[in-house]
Coordinates of C-alpha atoms in Angstrom, one line a residue:
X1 CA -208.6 -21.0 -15.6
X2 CA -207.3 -21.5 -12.2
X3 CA -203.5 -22.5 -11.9
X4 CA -203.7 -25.8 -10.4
X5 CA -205.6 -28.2 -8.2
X6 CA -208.5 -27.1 -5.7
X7 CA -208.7 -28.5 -1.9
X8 CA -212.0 -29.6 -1.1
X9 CA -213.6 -31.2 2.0
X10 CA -216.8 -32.8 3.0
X11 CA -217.0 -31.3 5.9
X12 CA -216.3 -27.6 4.9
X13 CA -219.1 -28.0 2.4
X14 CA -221.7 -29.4 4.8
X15 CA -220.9 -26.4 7.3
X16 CA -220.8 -24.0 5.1
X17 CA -224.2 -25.0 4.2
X18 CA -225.4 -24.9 8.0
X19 CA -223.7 -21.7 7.8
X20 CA -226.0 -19.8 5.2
X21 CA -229.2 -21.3 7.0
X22 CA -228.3 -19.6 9.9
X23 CA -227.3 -16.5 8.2
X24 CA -230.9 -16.6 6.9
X25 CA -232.6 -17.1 10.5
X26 CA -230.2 -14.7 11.9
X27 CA -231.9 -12.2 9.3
X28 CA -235.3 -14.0 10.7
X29 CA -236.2 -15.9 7.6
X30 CA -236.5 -18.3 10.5
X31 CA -237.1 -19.0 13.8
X32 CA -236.0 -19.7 17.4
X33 CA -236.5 -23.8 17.2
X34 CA -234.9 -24.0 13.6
X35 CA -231.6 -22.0 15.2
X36 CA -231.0 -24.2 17.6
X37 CA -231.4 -27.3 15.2
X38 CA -229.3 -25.8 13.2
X39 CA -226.7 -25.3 15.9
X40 CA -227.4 -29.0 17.1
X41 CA -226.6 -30.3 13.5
X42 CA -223.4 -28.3 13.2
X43 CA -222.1 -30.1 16.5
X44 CA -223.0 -33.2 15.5
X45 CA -221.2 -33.0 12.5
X46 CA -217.9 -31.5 14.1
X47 CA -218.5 -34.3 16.5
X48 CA -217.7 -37.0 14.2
X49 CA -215.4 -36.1 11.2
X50 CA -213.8 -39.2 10.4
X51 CA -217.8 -40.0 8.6
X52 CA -217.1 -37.2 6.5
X53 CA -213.6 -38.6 5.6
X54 CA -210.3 -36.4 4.6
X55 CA -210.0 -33.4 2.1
X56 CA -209.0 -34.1 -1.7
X57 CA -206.7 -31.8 -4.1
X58 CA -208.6 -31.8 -7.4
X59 CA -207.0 -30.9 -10.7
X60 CA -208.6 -28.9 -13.1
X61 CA -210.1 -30.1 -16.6
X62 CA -210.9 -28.3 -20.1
X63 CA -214.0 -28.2 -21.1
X64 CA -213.8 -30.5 -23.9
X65 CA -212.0 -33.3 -21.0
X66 CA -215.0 -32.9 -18.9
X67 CA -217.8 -33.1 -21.5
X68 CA -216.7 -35.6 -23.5
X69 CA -216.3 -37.8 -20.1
X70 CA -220.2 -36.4 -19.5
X71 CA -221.8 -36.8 -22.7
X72 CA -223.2 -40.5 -22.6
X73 CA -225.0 -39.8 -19.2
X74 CA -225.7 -35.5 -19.9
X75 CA -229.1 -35.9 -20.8
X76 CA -230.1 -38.2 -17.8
X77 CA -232.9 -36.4 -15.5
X78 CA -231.3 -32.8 -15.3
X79 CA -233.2 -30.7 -13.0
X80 CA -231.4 -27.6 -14.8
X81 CA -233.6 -28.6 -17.6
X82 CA -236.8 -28.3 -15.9
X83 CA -236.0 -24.8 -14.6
X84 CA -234.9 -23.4 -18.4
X85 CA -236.7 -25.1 -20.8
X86 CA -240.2 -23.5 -19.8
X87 CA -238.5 -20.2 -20.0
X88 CA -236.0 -21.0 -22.9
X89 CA -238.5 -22.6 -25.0
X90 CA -241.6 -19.9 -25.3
X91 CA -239.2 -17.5 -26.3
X92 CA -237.6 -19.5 -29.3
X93 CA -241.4 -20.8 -30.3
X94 CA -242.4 -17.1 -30.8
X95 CA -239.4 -15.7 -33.1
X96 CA -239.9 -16.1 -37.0
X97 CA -237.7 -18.9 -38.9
X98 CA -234.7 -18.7 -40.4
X99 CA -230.7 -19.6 -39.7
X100 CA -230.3 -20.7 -36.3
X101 CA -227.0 -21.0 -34.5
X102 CA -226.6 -23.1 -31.1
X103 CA -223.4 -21.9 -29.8
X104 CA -222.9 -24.7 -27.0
X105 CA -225.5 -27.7 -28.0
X106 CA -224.0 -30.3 -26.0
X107 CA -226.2 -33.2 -27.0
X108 CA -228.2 -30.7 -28.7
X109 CA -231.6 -30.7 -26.9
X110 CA -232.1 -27.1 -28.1
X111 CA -231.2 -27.8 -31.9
X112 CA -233.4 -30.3 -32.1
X113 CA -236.1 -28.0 -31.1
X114 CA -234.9 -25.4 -33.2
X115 CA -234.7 -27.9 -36.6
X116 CA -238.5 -28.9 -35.1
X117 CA -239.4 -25.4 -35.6
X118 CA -238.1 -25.3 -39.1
X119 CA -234.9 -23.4 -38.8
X120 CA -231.8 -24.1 -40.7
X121 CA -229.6 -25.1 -38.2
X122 CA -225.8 -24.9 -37.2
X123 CA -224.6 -26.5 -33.7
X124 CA -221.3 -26.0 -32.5
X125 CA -219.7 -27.4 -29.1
X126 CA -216.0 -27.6 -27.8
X127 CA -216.7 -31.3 -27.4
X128 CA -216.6 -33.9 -29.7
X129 CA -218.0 -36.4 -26.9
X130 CA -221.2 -34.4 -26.8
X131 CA -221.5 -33.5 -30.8
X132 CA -221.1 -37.2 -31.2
X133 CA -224.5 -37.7 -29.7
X134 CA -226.1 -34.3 -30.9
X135 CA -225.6 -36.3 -34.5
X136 CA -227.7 -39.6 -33.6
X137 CA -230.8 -36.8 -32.9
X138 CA -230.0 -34.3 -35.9
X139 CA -228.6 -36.2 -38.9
X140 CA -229.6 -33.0 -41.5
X141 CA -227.5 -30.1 -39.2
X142 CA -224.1 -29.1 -39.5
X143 CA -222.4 -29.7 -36.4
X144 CA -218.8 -29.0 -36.0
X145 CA -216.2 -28.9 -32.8
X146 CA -215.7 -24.8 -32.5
X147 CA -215.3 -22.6 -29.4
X148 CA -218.4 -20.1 -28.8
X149 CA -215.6 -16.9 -29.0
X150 CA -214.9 -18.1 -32.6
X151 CA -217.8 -19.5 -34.7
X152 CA -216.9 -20.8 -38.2
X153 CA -220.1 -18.8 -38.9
X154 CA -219.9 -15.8 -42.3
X155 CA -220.2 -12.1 -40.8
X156 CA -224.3 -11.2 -40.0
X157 CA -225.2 -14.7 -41.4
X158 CA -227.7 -15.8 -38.5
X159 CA -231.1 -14.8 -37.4
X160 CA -231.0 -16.6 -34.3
X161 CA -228.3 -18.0 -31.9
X162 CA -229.0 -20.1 -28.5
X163 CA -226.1 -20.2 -25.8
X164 CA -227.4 -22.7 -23.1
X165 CA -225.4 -23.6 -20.0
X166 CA -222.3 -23.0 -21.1
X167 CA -221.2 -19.4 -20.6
X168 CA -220.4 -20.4 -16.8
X169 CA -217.3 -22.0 -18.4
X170 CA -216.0 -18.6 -19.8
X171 CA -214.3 -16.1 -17.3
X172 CA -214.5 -13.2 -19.8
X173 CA -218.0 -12.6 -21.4
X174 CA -216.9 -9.9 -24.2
X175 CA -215.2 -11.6 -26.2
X176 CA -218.6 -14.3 -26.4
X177 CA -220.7 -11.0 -27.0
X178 CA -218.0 -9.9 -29.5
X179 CA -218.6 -13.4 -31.5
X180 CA -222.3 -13.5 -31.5
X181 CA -223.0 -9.7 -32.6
X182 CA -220.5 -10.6 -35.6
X183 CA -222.5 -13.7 -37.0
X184 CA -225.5 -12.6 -35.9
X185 CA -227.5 -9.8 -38.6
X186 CA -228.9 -6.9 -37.3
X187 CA -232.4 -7.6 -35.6
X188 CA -231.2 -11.1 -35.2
X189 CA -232.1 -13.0 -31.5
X190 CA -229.8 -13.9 -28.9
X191 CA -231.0 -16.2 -25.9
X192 CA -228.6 -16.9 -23.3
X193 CA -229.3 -19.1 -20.2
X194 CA -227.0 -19.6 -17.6
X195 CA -226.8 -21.3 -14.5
X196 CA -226.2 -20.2 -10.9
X197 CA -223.8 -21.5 -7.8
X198 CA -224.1 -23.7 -5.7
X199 CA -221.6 -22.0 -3.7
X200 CA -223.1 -19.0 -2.4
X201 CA -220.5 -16.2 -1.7
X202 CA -218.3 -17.2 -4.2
X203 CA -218.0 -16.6 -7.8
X204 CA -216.8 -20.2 -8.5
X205 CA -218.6 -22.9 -9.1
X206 CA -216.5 -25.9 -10.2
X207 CA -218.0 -29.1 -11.7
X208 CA -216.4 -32.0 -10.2
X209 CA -215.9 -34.4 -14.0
X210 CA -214.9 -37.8 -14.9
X211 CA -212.9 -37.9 -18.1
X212 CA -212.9 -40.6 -20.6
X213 CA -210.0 -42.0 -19.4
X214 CA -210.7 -42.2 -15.9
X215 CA -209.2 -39.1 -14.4
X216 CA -211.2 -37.2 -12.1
X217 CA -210.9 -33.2 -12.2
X218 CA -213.0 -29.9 -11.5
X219 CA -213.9 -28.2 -14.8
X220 CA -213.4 -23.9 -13.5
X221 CA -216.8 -22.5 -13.4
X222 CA -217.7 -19.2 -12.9
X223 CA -221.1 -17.0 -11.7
X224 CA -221.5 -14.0 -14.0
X225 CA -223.6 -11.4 -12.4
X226 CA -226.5 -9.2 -14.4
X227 CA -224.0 -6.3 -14.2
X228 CA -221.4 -8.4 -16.2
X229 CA -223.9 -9.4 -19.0
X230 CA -224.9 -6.2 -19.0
X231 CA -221.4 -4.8 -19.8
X232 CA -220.9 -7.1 -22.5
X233 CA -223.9 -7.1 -24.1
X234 CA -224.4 -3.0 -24.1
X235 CA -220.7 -2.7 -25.2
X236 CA -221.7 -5.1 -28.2
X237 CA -225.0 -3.4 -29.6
X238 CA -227.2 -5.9 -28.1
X239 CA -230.5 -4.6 -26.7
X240 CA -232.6 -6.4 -23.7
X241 CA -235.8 -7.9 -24.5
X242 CA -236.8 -10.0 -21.5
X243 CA -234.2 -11.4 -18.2
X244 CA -235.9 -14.3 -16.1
X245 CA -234.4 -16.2 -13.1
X246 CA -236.0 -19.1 -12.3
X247 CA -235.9 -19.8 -8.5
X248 CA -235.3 -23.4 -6.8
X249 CA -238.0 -24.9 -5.3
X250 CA -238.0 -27.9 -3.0
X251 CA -237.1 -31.3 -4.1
X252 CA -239.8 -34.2 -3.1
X253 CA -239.3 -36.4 0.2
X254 CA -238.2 -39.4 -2.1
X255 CA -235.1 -37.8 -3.4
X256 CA -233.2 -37.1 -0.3
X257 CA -231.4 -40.5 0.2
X258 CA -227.9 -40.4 1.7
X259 CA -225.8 -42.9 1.7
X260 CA -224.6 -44.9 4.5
X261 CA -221.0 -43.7 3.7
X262 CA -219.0 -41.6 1.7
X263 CA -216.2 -42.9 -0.8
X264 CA -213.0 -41.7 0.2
X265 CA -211.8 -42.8 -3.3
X266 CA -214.2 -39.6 -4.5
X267 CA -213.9 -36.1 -4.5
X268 CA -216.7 -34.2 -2.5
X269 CA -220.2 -34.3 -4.2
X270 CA -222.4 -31.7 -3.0
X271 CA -225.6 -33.2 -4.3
X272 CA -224.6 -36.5 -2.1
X273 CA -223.9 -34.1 0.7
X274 CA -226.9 -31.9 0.5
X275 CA -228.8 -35.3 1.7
X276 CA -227.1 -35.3 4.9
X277 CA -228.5 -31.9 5.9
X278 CA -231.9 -31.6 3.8
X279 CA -233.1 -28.6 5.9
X280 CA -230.5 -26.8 5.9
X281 CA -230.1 -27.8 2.6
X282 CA -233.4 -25.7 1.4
X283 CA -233.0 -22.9 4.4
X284 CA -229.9 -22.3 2.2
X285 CA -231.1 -22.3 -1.8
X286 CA -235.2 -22.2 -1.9
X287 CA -236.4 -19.4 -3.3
X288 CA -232.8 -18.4 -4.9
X289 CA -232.2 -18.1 -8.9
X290 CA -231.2 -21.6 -10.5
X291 CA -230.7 -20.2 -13.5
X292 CA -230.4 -16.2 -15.4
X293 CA -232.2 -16.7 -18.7
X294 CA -231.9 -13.5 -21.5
X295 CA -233.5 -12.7 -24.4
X296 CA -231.1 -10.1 -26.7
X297 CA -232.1 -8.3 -29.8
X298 CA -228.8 -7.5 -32.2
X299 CA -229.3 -3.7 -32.9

């Protein structure tokens, strides 16, 4: 985790943004008019920065913190969803029944499908918040508060085990790989999806939370690369069946809606910011991976 707090402003976001979209025309991705827009929008938003208010320190959360302040409102429209669970959800429908393990369920969207399917199923998440509501959904499952580097699983007990969203959270992926080639038997699936930053040319990615008592923090985030999972699965006997990244594609018309001010009394959203500079918005991210989704066989 990061030492301390994180300085974040507005305005570095929304020209960093204009920044990549230019980088893309330069590389003639686009052309002469959408340069000199782009140029024209970056002045105008030098022009004025008291709109875009003053930088904020943010302080860094745990995961369990930031969850358990997410969980009531976590399964609200998630557009993460709609990218992974076509992908996510073929694989798991074609692989025979048995003990499933969902490593990070959060509300427990994938167990649910899992227990659907007819497995016997074990969800585990390092919040309480989010295994509170996992239990209104899946009253027959064992669900208990455990990190995904230390299962309360037996040795080569499982068939199956889901990791959804989560590995982002966790700098170092070997000791994950470590834990799942331990529960999981020989033959036994492992399907990983993970997401990608929204901060391209950096390997952070933090998640700007709001805590159940109020506080508001970052929770560190990080992008692991395909070499990375590569590393860590090789190294732990794992064998690559299938690797998918979904790419972004354009929101509709209707849901780019800034608003008429920012609140200074917030840290920087980028989803409120993208609004302000929609093209440059999807000159930056169309067509680049939302998400790395794997499909591992335990040898």
């Amino acid at each position: 985790m990061p030492d301390g707090p994180i300085h974040q402003h507005p305005l570095a976001y929304l020209l960093g943004v204009e920044g990549v979209a230019l980088m893309r025309a330069f590389a003639g991705e686009h052309d002469e008019a959408f340069t000199r827009a782009r140029i024209d929008e970056v002045r105008a938003l030098v022009a004025d920065p008291a709109r875009w208010g003053d930088a904020v320190r943010v302080a860094p959360l745990t995961v369990a913190e930031a969850y358990d302040g997410w969980a009531p409102t976590y399964d609200e429209p998630n557009t993460l969803f709609e990218y992974e669970e076509p992908v996510v959800r073929p694989i798991l429908d074609a692989l025979p029944t048995g003990v499933a393990v969902d490593a990070a369920c959060g509300t427990g969207r994938h167990a649910r499908h899992l227990a659907a399917l007819g497995h016997e199923v074990h969800a585990f998440d390092a919040s309480a918040g989010m295994l509170d509501v996992a239990r209104r959904h899946l009253p027959g499952a064992r669900l208990d508060v455990a990190d995904v580097t230390a299962l309360p699983m037996p040795d080569s007990s499982a068939d199956l085990m889901v990791n959804a969203l989560a590995l982002a959270h966790v700098e170092d992926l070997g000791p994950v790989f470590a834990e799942a080639a331990r529960v999981l038997r020989p033959g036994a699936h492992l399907v990983v999806s993970d997401t990608r930053s929204l901060y391209l040319g950096s390997r952070r990615y933090p998640l700007v939370r709001e805590t159940t008592d109020g506080r508001v923090g970052y929770l560190p985030t990080w992008r692991h690369g395909v070499g990375e999972y590569l590393r860590a699965a090789l190294a732990h006997d794992f064998e690559v069946l299938a690797c998918v990244e979904p790419v972004r594609e354009p929101l509709a018309d209707d849901d780019w809606d800034p608003p008429e001010a920012l609140d200074p009394a917030e840290p920087p959203n980028p989803w409120t910011l993208m609004a302000f500079v929609p093209t440059a918005t999807w000159a930056t991210y169309l067509g680049t991976p939302a998400l790395l989704v794997w499909h591992f066989r335990r040898r």
